[in-house]
Amino acid sequence: GRPKGVAIPHRAILRLVWDADYAQLGPDDVVAHASNTAFDAATWEVWGALLNGARIEVIDRDTLTSPGALATELADRGVTAMFVTTALFNIIARELPDAFGSLNHLLFGGEAVDPDAVARVLRAARPRRLVHVYGPTETTTFASWHEVTSIPTAGETVPIGLPIVNTTLHVLDEHMNPVPIGVAGELYIGGDGLALGYVGDADLTRQKFVADPLGPGSRLYRTGDRVRRRTDGAIEFVGRIDRQVKLRGFRIEPGEVEAHLRGLPGIASAIVRVWRRNGDARLVAYVVPETGAQVAAPQLQDELRDRLPDHMVPAHVTVLDRMPLNPNGKIDTGQLPEPEEHHVASYVAPHGQAMVRMAELWRTVLRVERVGAADSFFDLGGHSLLAVELMAAVETSFGKAVPLSTLFDAPTLEA
């Protein structure tokens, strides 16, 4: 996609890590540096440690994606504080819920929370403090926090909570007026954490960073997130106002993927949406070919991989004769068929005890009906987080830890 950069002033980082109310760090702490340095969570990991006299321990990717190895590493290195994305938290909670038991502070956030994953961690060897954090990069990593102390009841969500120190949260309607408690509105964020703006993009800066109607001379960042305020003051996430979605920690504009699809030879129209099944969320696409054109779904995915980052490539592409329309002439998304699973043209049954066992793991993780020897993990809808889940299942089933890179190097079942 088109890269965006935000300019963060020093005071925004100080407000994030110095004398913070959501997680107090000091010289006795050991902070895990597990995030890519291009990810804004690294701001908390690095400066949170260095500006409070704590030690940093770097956790490599293979360790981070193996729940057993991660639990051992955290305990052996004496890590006391760590941040993980919600998506990774969910996987580790499912495979080894007591992996975080040695921590004083476990922070997690980045997308909608799975209450079942939270419950599993709280029932196991829980960290001393489990904190759900929320915040767009434009407001410097974290803007709100909620300490989770009890197991969510059926149907209950985990709120994004209250503002961190030197931060303000406003829930406003389309006219930027405050809405009553319990009523959904757009979340606006103010305070010392605001970025100066988008680098080299004055128009986008004007759209997203607006004057604060409640505080003359101040600015607010409009998040595009629909939220509501509870009676206790905590804020709950409801959804997105625009079409932007967040999958595996990445922000995705479906319209951008649709534009790339329509730019491919032989494609007349395309629609991209999020498809959810059995708790798994994936990006899927539907395309209609031009008259007389022959298109194949795997070929379209390969062409998109040459143009887009991995997280923007749909896990499934379904070719339709025409788009279903509602009486108003708009695409009726409710009438779109279930996404198609893509197998190689000639199905080859798994052979040998190990391959049959592995095929069953693939089938369970990918949530597909069958897996052939020549099928590719990624063509069947696999992505990096499902790869982590698969490697954890392989370790449990075979008793051997396999590096995540192995699957990327040899993505077919037989390989």
Short mmCIF file of C-alpha atoms in Angstrom, two decimals:
data_model
loop_
_atom_site.label_atom_id
_atom_site.label_comp_id
_atom_site.label_asym_id
_atom_site.label_seq_id
_atom_site.Cartn_x
_atom_site.Cartn_y
_atom_site.Cartn_z
CA GLY A 1 0.00 0.00 0.00
CA ARG A 2 0.94 3.66 0.23
CA PRO A 3 3.30 4.16 3.18
CA LYS A 4 2.32 6.65 5.86
CA GLY A 5 4.61 8.19 8.45
CA VAL A 6 3.68 10.22 11.51
CA ALA A 7 5.94 12.73 13.24
CA ILE A 8 5.97 12.06 16.99
CA PRO A 9 7.34 14.78 19.33
CA HIS A 10 9.52 13.86 22.31
CA ARG A 11 6.84 14.91 24.79
CA ALA A 12 4.51 12.26 23.34
CA ILE A 13 7.00 9.50 24.14
CA LEU A 14 7.65 10.93 27.62
CA ARG A 15 3.91 10.94 28.30
CA LEU A 16 3.81 7.29 27.17
CA VAL A 17 6.61 5.92 29.34
CA TRP A 18 7.53 8.36 32.11
CA ASP A 19 5.54 7.96 35.36
CA ALA A 20 2.85 6.15 33.35
CA ASP A 21 -0.27 5.03 35.18
CA TYR A 22 -0.96 1.82 33.23
CA ALA A 23 2.42 0.14 33.93
CA GLN A 24 5.05 1.51 36.30
CA LEU A 25 8.57 0.50 35.23
CA GLY A 26 11.75 0.85 37.27
CA PRO A 27 15.39 -0.29 37.57
CA ASP A 28 14.36 -3.76 38.73
CA ASP A 29 12.29 -4.44 35.62
CA VAL A 30 13.25 -6.44 32.55
CA VAL A 31 11.26 -5.46 29.43
CA ALA A 32 10.86 -7.83 26.48
CA HIS A 33 11.67 -6.24 23.13
CA ALA A 34 9.56 -8.50 20.93
CA SER A 35 8.17 -6.02 18.40
CA ASN A 36 9.57 -5.13 15.02
CA THR A 37 11.22 -1.72 15.41
CA ALA A 38 8.94 -0.40 12.64
CA PHE A 39 5.94 -1.19 14.86
CA ASP A 40 4.93 1.56 17.30
CA ALA A 41 4.88 -0.85 20.26
CA ALA A 42 8.69 -0.80 20.08
CA THR A 43 8.48 2.80 21.34
CA TRP A 44 7.12 1.52 24.67
CA GLU A 45 9.53 -1.42 24.81
CA VAL A 46 12.71 0.56 24.13
CA TRP A 47 12.08 3.95 25.71
CA GLY A 48 9.94 2.51 28.49
CA ALA A 49 12.96 0.50 29.57
CA LEU A 50 15.78 2.99 28.90
CA LEU A 51 14.08 6.05 30.44
CA ASN A 52 13.25 4.12 33.63
CA GLY A 53 16.56 2.34 34.13
CA ALA A 54 15.20 -1.10 33.22
CA ARG A 55 16.93 -3.80 31.18
CA ILE A 56 15.86 -4.82 27.66
CA GLU A 57 15.82 -8.45 26.57
CA VAL A 58 15.41 -9.06 22.83
CA ILE A 59 13.05 -11.93 21.98
CA ASP A 60 13.63 -13.38 18.50
CA ARG A 61 10.75 -14.20 16.18
CA ASP A 62 11.04 -17.99 16.33
CA THR A 63 10.90 -17.88 20.14
CA LEU A 64 7.99 -15.44 20.14
CA THR A 65 5.96 -17.71 17.88
CA SER A 66 6.58 -20.90 19.88
CA PRO A 67 4.51 -20.76 23.11
CA GLY A 68 6.66 -23.34 24.92
CA ALA A 69 9.95 -21.69 24.00
CA LEU A 70 8.55 -18.27 24.85
CA ALA A 71 7.43 -19.33 28.34
CA THR A 72 10.90 -20.79 29.02
CA GLU A 73 12.68 -17.70 27.67
CA LEU A 74 10.58 -15.25 29.71
CA ALA A 75 11.26 -17.15 32.92
CA ASP A 76 14.97 -17.77 32.24
CA ARG A 77 15.65 -14.13 31.35
CA GLY A 78 13.61 -12.79 34.26
CA VAL A 79 11.32 -10.72 32.01
CA THR A 80 8.85 -8.71 34.11
CA ALA A 81 7.01 -6.64 31.45
CA MET A 82 5.89 -7.41 27.92
CA PHE A 83 3.53 -6.28 25.16
CA VAL A 84 1.98 -8.68 22.62
CA THR A 85 -0.56 -8.04 19.90
CA THR A 86 -4.06 -9.34 20.57
CA ALA A 87 -3.77 -11.79 17.67
CA LEU A 88 -0.60 -13.37 19.09
CA PHE A 89 -2.06 -13.26 22.62
CA ASN A 90 -5.04 -15.28 21.37
CA ILE A 91 -2.82 -17.98 19.85
CA ILE A 92 -0.59 -18.32 22.91
CA ALA A 93 -3.64 -18.33 25.20
CA ARG A 94 -5.08 -21.21 23.20
CA GLU A 95 -1.89 -23.29 23.08
CA LEU A 96 -0.21 -22.53 26.43
CA PRO A 97 -2.29 -20.17 28.62
CA ASP A 98 0.23 -20.17 31.48
CA ALA A 99 3.09 -18.94 29.25
CA PHE A 100 2.86 -15.44 30.77
CA GLY A 101 2.73 -16.57 34.40
CA SER A 102 6.18 -15.19 35.29
CA LEU A 103 5.36 -11.59 34.24
CA ASN A 104 4.44 -8.63 36.44
CA HIS A 105 2.93 -6.69 33.53
CA LEU A 106 1.43 -8.21 30.38
CA LEU A 107 0.03 -5.63 27.97
CA PHE A 108 -1.98 -6.71 24.94
CA GLY A 109 -3.90 -4.83 22.26
CA GLY A 110 -4.19 -3.97 18.59
CA GLU A 111 -7.60 -5.31 17.57
CA ALA A 112 -10.88 -6.67 18.94
CA VAL A 113 -10.44 -8.88 22.01
CA ASP A 114 -11.44 -12.54 22.29
CA PRO A 115 -12.93 -12.82 25.82
CA ASP A 116 -12.35 -16.61 25.78
CA ALA A 117 -8.59 -16.08 25.35
CA VAL A 118 -8.57 -13.64 28.27
CA ALA A 119 -10.46 -16.16 30.40
CA ARG A 120 -7.95 -18.92 29.60
CA VAL A 121 -5.02 -16.77 30.70
CA LEU A 122 -6.76 -15.66 33.89
CA ARG A 123 -7.60 -19.26 34.82
CA ALA A 124 -4.02 -20.40 34.26
CA ALA A 125 -0.84 -19.04 35.89
CA ARG A 126 -1.86 -15.44 35.29
CA PRO A 127 0.59 -12.52 35.16
CA ARG A 128 0.41 -10.21 38.16
CA ARG A 129 -1.26 -7.55 35.98
CA LEU A 130 -3.08 -8.17 32.69
CA VAL A 131 -3.72 -4.88 30.89
CA HIS A 132 -5.70 -4.33 27.70
CA VAL A 133 -4.28 -1.28 25.88
CA TYR A 134 -5.57 0.65 22.88
CA GLY A 135 -4.18 3.41 20.72
CA PRO A 136 -3.55 4.39 17.10
CA THR A 137 0.02 5.15 16.07
CA GLU A 138 -1.08 8.75 15.51
CA THR A 139 -1.52 9.12 19.30
CA THR A 140 1.77 7.42 20.23
CA THR A 141 1.18 3.73 20.83
CA PHE A 142 -1.28 3.69 23.76
CA ALA A 143 -4.15 6.08 24.48
CA SER A 144 -6.24 4.04 26.91
CA TRP A 145 -5.93 1.07 29.24
CA HIS A 146 -8.06 -1.35 31.20
CA GLU A 147 -6.70 -3.77 33.79
CA VAL A 148 -8.46 -7.12 33.42
CA THR A 149 -9.02 -8.60 36.88
CA SER A 150 -11.99 -10.92 36.38
CA ILE A 151 -13.03 -13.53 33.84
CA PRO A 152 -15.50 -12.05 31.31
CA THR A 153 -19.01 -13.45 31.51
CA ALA A 154 -20.88 -14.76 28.47
CA GLY A 155 -21.48 -11.97 25.96
CA GLU A 156 -19.26 -9.51 27.84
CA THR A 157 -16.59 -7.53 26.01
CA VAL A 158 -13.28 -6.32 27.39
CA PRO A 159 -13.32 -2.50 27.24
CA ILE A 160 -10.48 -0.38 25.93
CA GLY A 161 -10.86 1.47 29.22
CA LEU A 162 -9.87 4.90 30.46
CA PRO A 163 -7.32 7.36 29.05
CA ILE A 164 -3.70 7.01 30.08
CA VAL A 165 -2.09 9.97 31.84
CA ASN A 166 -2.07 13.30 29.92
CA THR A 167 -4.58 11.97 27.37
CA THR A 168 -8.23 12.82 26.71
CA LEU A 169 -10.89 10.65 25.10
CA HIS A 170 -14.08 12.13 23.64
CA VAL A 171 -17.06 10.23 22.20
CA LEU A 172 -18.69 12.59 19.67
CA ASP A 173 -21.47 12.48 17.08
CA GLU A 174 -21.19 13.53 13.42
CA HIS A 175 -21.48 17.19 14.49
CA MET A 176 -18.67 16.74 17.06
CA ASN A 177 -21.08 17.04 19.99
CA PRO A 178 -20.67 14.71 22.99
CA VAL A 179 -23.05 11.74 23.01
CA PRO A 180 -24.75 10.37 26.16
CA ILE A 181 -23.41 7.40 28.12
CA GLY A 182 -24.25 4.15 26.34
CA VAL A 183 -24.72 5.77 22.92
CA ALA A 184 -22.23 4.94 20.17
CA GLY A 185 -20.17 7.72 18.61
CA GLU A 186 -16.75 8.30 17.08
CA LEU A 187 -13.72 8.29 19.37
CA TYR A 188 -11.56 11.43 19.30
CA ILE A 189 -8.23 11.51 21.15
CA GLY A 190 -6.44 14.55 22.53
CA GLY A 191 -3.50 15.34 24.80
CA ASP A 192 0.28 15.24 24.73
CA GLY A 193 0.42 12.00 22.75
CA LEU A 194 -0.80 13.48 19.46
CA ALA A 195 1.52 13.34 16.49
CA LEU A 196 2.45 16.58 14.73
CA GLY A 197 0.81 15.13 11.63
CA TYR A 198 1.47 12.91 8.63
CA VAL A 199 4.86 13.47 7.07
CA GLY A 200 4.54 15.08 3.64
CA ASP A 201 0.72 14.84 3.59
CA ALA A 202 -0.87 18.09 4.71
CA ASP A 203 -4.30 17.14 3.33
CA LEU A 204 -4.53 13.93 5.36
CA THR A 205 -3.25 15.77 8.42
CA ARG A 206 -6.09 18.33 8.10
CA GLN A 207 -8.65 15.53 7.73
CA LYS A 208 -7.55 13.54 10.76
CA PHE A 209 -6.20 16.15 13.20
CA VAL A 210 -8.99 18.63 13.91
CA ALA A 211 -9.68 21.52 16.27
CA ASP A 212 -11.05 20.50 19.66
CA PRO A 213 -14.54 22.06 20.06
CA LEU A 214 -14.34 21.39 23.80
CA GLY A 215 -10.95 23.02 24.32
CA PRO A 216 -10.07 26.11 22.25
CA GLY A 217 -6.54 25.97 20.86
CA SER A 218 -6.30 22.20 21.28
CA ARG A 219 -6.35 19.47 18.65
CA LEU A 220 -8.01 16.07 18.47
CA TYR A 221 -7.26 12.99 16.38
CA ARG A 222 -10.36 11.40 14.86
CA THR A 223 -9.86 7.66 15.03
CA GLY A 224 -12.73 6.43 12.83
CA ASP A 225 -13.55 3.93 15.62
CA ARG A 226 -17.13 3.61 16.88
CA VAL A 227 -17.20 3.33 20.66
CA ARG A 228 -19.56 3.85 23.59
CA ARG A 229 -18.89 5.00 27.13
CA ARG A 230 -20.05 2.79 30.01
CA THR A 231 -21.55 4.06 33.24
CA ASP A 232 -18.21 3.51 35.00
CA GLY A 233 -16.49 5.79 32.46
CA ALA A 234 -14.69 3.01 30.61
CA ILE A 235 -14.98 2.94 26.82
CA GLU A 236 -16.01 -0.08 24.75
CA PHE A 237 -15.03 -0.63 21.12
CA VAL A 238 -18.01 -1.12 18.78
CA GLY A 239 -16.53 -1.14 15.25
CA ARG A 240 -15.25 1.02 12.41
CA ILE A 241 -17.09 4.02 10.98
CA ASP A 242 -15.47 3.70 7.57
CA ARG A 243 -14.61 0.48 5.75
CA GLN A 244 -11.13 0.24 7.18
CA VAL A 245 -10.57 -3.09 8.92
CA LYS A 246 -7.84 -4.38 11.20
CA LEU A 247 -6.60 -7.93 10.73
CA ARG A 248 -3.59 -9.49 12.49
CA GLY A 249 -2.63 -6.03 13.72
CA PHE A 250 -2.63 -4.43 10.24
CA ARG A 251 -4.95 -1.68 9.06
CA ILE A 252 -6.42 -2.57 5.66
CA GLU A 253 -8.55 -0.48 3.31
CA PRO A 254 -10.62 -3.01 1.30
CA GLY A 255 -11.14 -0.37 -1.39
CA GLU A 256 -7.39 -0.26 -2.03
CA VAL A 257 -7.28 -4.04 -2.59
CA GLU A 258 -10.36 -3.79 -4.85
CA ALA A 259 -8.63 -1.15 -6.95
CA HIS A 260 -5.62 -3.43 -7.46
CA LEU A 261 -7.89 -6.33 -8.41
CA ARG A 262 -9.76 -4.22 -10.96
CA GLY A 263 -6.40 -3.22 -12.42
CA LEU A 264 -5.52 -6.83 -13.28
CA PRO A 265 -6.10 -8.05 -16.86
CA GLY A 266 -9.54 -9.53 -17.51
CA ILE A 267 -11.24 -8.28 -14.31
CA ALA A 268 -14.47 -6.30 -14.72
CA SER A 269 -15.44 -5.80 -11.08
CA ALA A 270 -14.28 -6.83 -7.62
CA ILE A 271 -15.33 -6.60 -4.00
CA VAL A 272 -13.25 -7.33 -0.90
CA ARG A 273 -14.61 -8.03 2.54
CA VAL A 274 -13.76 -9.72 5.84
CA TRP A 275 -15.06 -13.28 6.21
CA ARG A 276 -15.38 -14.82 9.66
CA ARG A 277 -15.74 -18.53 10.39
CA ASN A 278 -15.13 -20.45 13.62
CA GLY A 279 -13.51 -17.45 15.25
CA ASP A 280 -11.05 -16.88 12.36
CA ALA A 281 -11.18 -13.66 10.33
CA ARG A 282 -9.80 -13.52 6.78
CA LEU A 283 -9.76 -11.10 3.88
CA VAL A 284 -11.64 -12.54 0.90
CA ALA A 285 -12.37 -11.27 -2.59
CA TYR A 286 -15.02 -11.80 -5.23
CA VAL A 287 -14.33 -10.95 -8.87
CA VAL A 288 -16.32 -10.93 -12.11
CA PRO A 289 -14.27 -11.42 -15.31
CA GLU A 290 -14.71 -9.35 -18.42
CA THR A 291 -16.75 -11.03 -21.16
CA GLY A 292 -14.75 -13.86 -22.70
CA ALA A 293 -11.86 -13.55 -20.22
CA GLN A 294 -10.52 -16.63 -18.45
CA VAL A 295 -9.21 -15.96 -14.93
CA ALA A 296 -7.98 -18.32 -12.23
CA ALA A 297 -8.11 -17.46 -8.54
CA PRO A 298 -4.56 -18.68 -7.63
CA GLN A 299 -3.11 -16.64 -10.51
CA LEU A 300 -4.91 -13.51 -9.27
CA GLN A 301 -3.47 -14.06 -5.78
CA ASP A 302 0.03 -14.48 -7.21
CA GLU A 303 -0.31 -11.23 -9.17
CA LEU A 304 -1.53 -9.39 -6.06
CA ARG A 305 1.47 -10.67 -4.08
CA ASP A 306 3.70 -8.88 -6.58
CA ARG A 307 1.87 -5.59 -5.87
CA LEU A 308 0.72 -5.73 -2.24
CA PRO A 309 2.12 -6.75 1.15
CA ASP A 310 1.13 -10.21 2.38
CA HIS A 311 -1.54 -9.01 4.83
CA MET A 312 -3.47 -7.30 2.00
CA VAL A 313 -3.64 -10.35 -0.27
CA PRO A 314 -7.06 -12.06 0.08
CA ALA A 315 -6.89 -15.55 1.53
CA HIS A 316 -9.61 -16.66 -0.91
CA VAL A 317 -10.64 -15.32 -4.33
CA THR A 318 -14.01 -16.47 -5.69
CA VAL A 319 -14.81 -15.98 -9.40
CA LEU A 320 -18.47 -15.12 -10.10
CA ASP A 321 -20.51 -14.78 -13.28
CA ARG A 322 -22.03 -11.58 -11.85
CA MET A 323 -22.30 -9.70 -8.59
CA PRO A 324 -25.56 -10.13 -6.61
CA LEU A 325 -27.43 -6.83 -6.48
CA ASN A 326 -30.10 -5.51 -4.13
CA PRO A 327 -33.22 -3.61 -5.37
CA ASN A 328 -31.24 -0.36 -5.22
CA GLY A 329 -28.69 -1.70 -7.65
CA LYS A 330 -25.92 -1.97 -5.06
CA ILE A 331 -23.91 -5.12 -4.40
CA ASP A 332 -25.81 -7.27 -1.91
CA THR A 333 -22.96 -8.60 0.25
CA GLY A 334 -25.37 -10.81 2.16
CA GLN A 335 -25.94 -12.84 -1.01
CA LEU A 336 -22.26 -13.48 -1.74
CA PRO A 337 -21.45 -17.20 -1.58
CA GLU A 338 -19.08 -18.83 0.88
CA PRO A 339 -15.46 -18.30 -0.21
CA GLU A 340 -13.98 -21.11 -2.25
CA GLU A 341 -11.08 -23.23 -1.04
CA HIS A 342 -8.35 -23.50 -3.65
CA HIS A 343 -6.68 -26.86 -4.19
CA VAL A 344 -4.24 -27.84 -6.90
CA ALA A 345 -5.91 -29.11 -10.05
CA SER A 346 -5.13 -32.79 -9.35
CA TYR A 347 -5.71 -33.85 -5.77
CA VAL A 348 -3.01 -36.11 -4.34
CA ALA A 349 -3.90 -37.82 -1.09
CA PRO A 350 -1.38 -37.52 1.77
CA HIS A 351 0.79 -40.62 2.03
CA GLY A 352 2.79 -41.94 4.94
CA GLN A 353 1.96 -41.72 8.64
CA ALA A 354 3.72 -38.40 9.25
CA MET A 355 2.12 -36.67 6.26
CA VAL A 356 -1.35 -37.92 7.19
CA ARG A 357 -0.88 -36.59 10.75
CA MET A 358 0.41 -33.29 9.40
CA ALA A 359 -2.50 -33.02 6.96
CA GLU A 360 -4.94 -33.33 9.84
CA LEU A 361 -3.17 -30.48 11.66
CA TRP A 362 -3.35 -28.33 8.52
CA ARG A 363 -7.03 -29.14 8.09
CA THR A 364 -7.79 -28.16 11.69
CA VAL A 365 -5.77 -24.93 11.67
CA LEU A 366 -6.94 -23.81 8.22
CA ARG A 367 -10.54 -24.95 8.87
CA VAL A 368 -10.81 -26.64 5.47
CA GLU A 369 -12.45 -29.93 4.46
CA ARG A 370 -9.37 -31.62 3.01
CA VAL A 371 -5.67 -31.06 2.39
CA GLY A 372 -3.77 -32.69 -0.45
CA ALA A 373 -0.08 -33.51 -0.58
CA ALA A 374 0.58 -30.81 -3.19
CA ASP A 375 -1.61 -28.13 -1.57
CA SER A 376 0.08 -24.93 -0.40
CA PHE A 377 -0.59 -23.71 3.13
CA PHE A 378 -0.97 -20.15 1.90
CA ASP A 379 -3.15 -20.97 -1.10
CA LEU A 380 -5.56 -22.64 1.33
CA GLY A 381 -5.94 -19.37 3.24
CA GLY A 382 -2.97 -19.60 5.58
CA HIS A 383 -1.21 -16.50 6.85
CA SER A 384 1.54 -15.69 9.32
CA LEU A 385 -0.59 -15.98 12.46
CA LEU A 386 -2.14 -19.27 11.37
CA ALA A 387 1.42 -20.41 10.64
CA VAL A 388 2.30 -19.69 14.28
CA GLU A 389 -0.74 -21.69 15.38
CA LEU A 390 0.27 -24.58 13.11
CA MET A 391 3.85 -24.68 14.41
CA ALA A 392 2.55 -24.80 17.98
CA ALA A 393 0.27 -27.71 17.02
CA VAL A 394 3.18 -29.47 15.29
CA GLU A 395 5.28 -29.15 18.45
CA THR A 396 2.46 -30.60 20.54
CA SER A 397 1.70 -33.45 18.14
CA PHE A 398 5.24 -34.46 17.11
CA GLY A 399 7.18 -33.34 20.17
CA LYS A 400 9.55 -31.25 18.04
CA ALA A 401 9.82 -27.47 17.71
CA VAL A 402 10.00 -26.52 14.02
CA PRO A 403 11.13 -22.98 13.07
CA LEU A 404 8.41 -20.84 11.54
CA SER A 405 10.65 -20.14 8.54
CA THR A 406 10.39 -23.82 7.51
CA LEU A 407 6.78 -23.37 6.44
CA PHE A 408 7.59 -20.31 4.34
CA ASP A 409 10.50 -22.13 2.68
CA ALA A 410 8.44 -25.27 2.01
CA PRO A 411 4.78 -24.20 1.87
CA THR A 412 3.24 -27.37 0.37
CA LEU A 413 2.24 -30.26 2.61
CA GLU A 414 4.54 -32.70 0.83
CA ALA A 415 7.52 -30.33 1.00
#
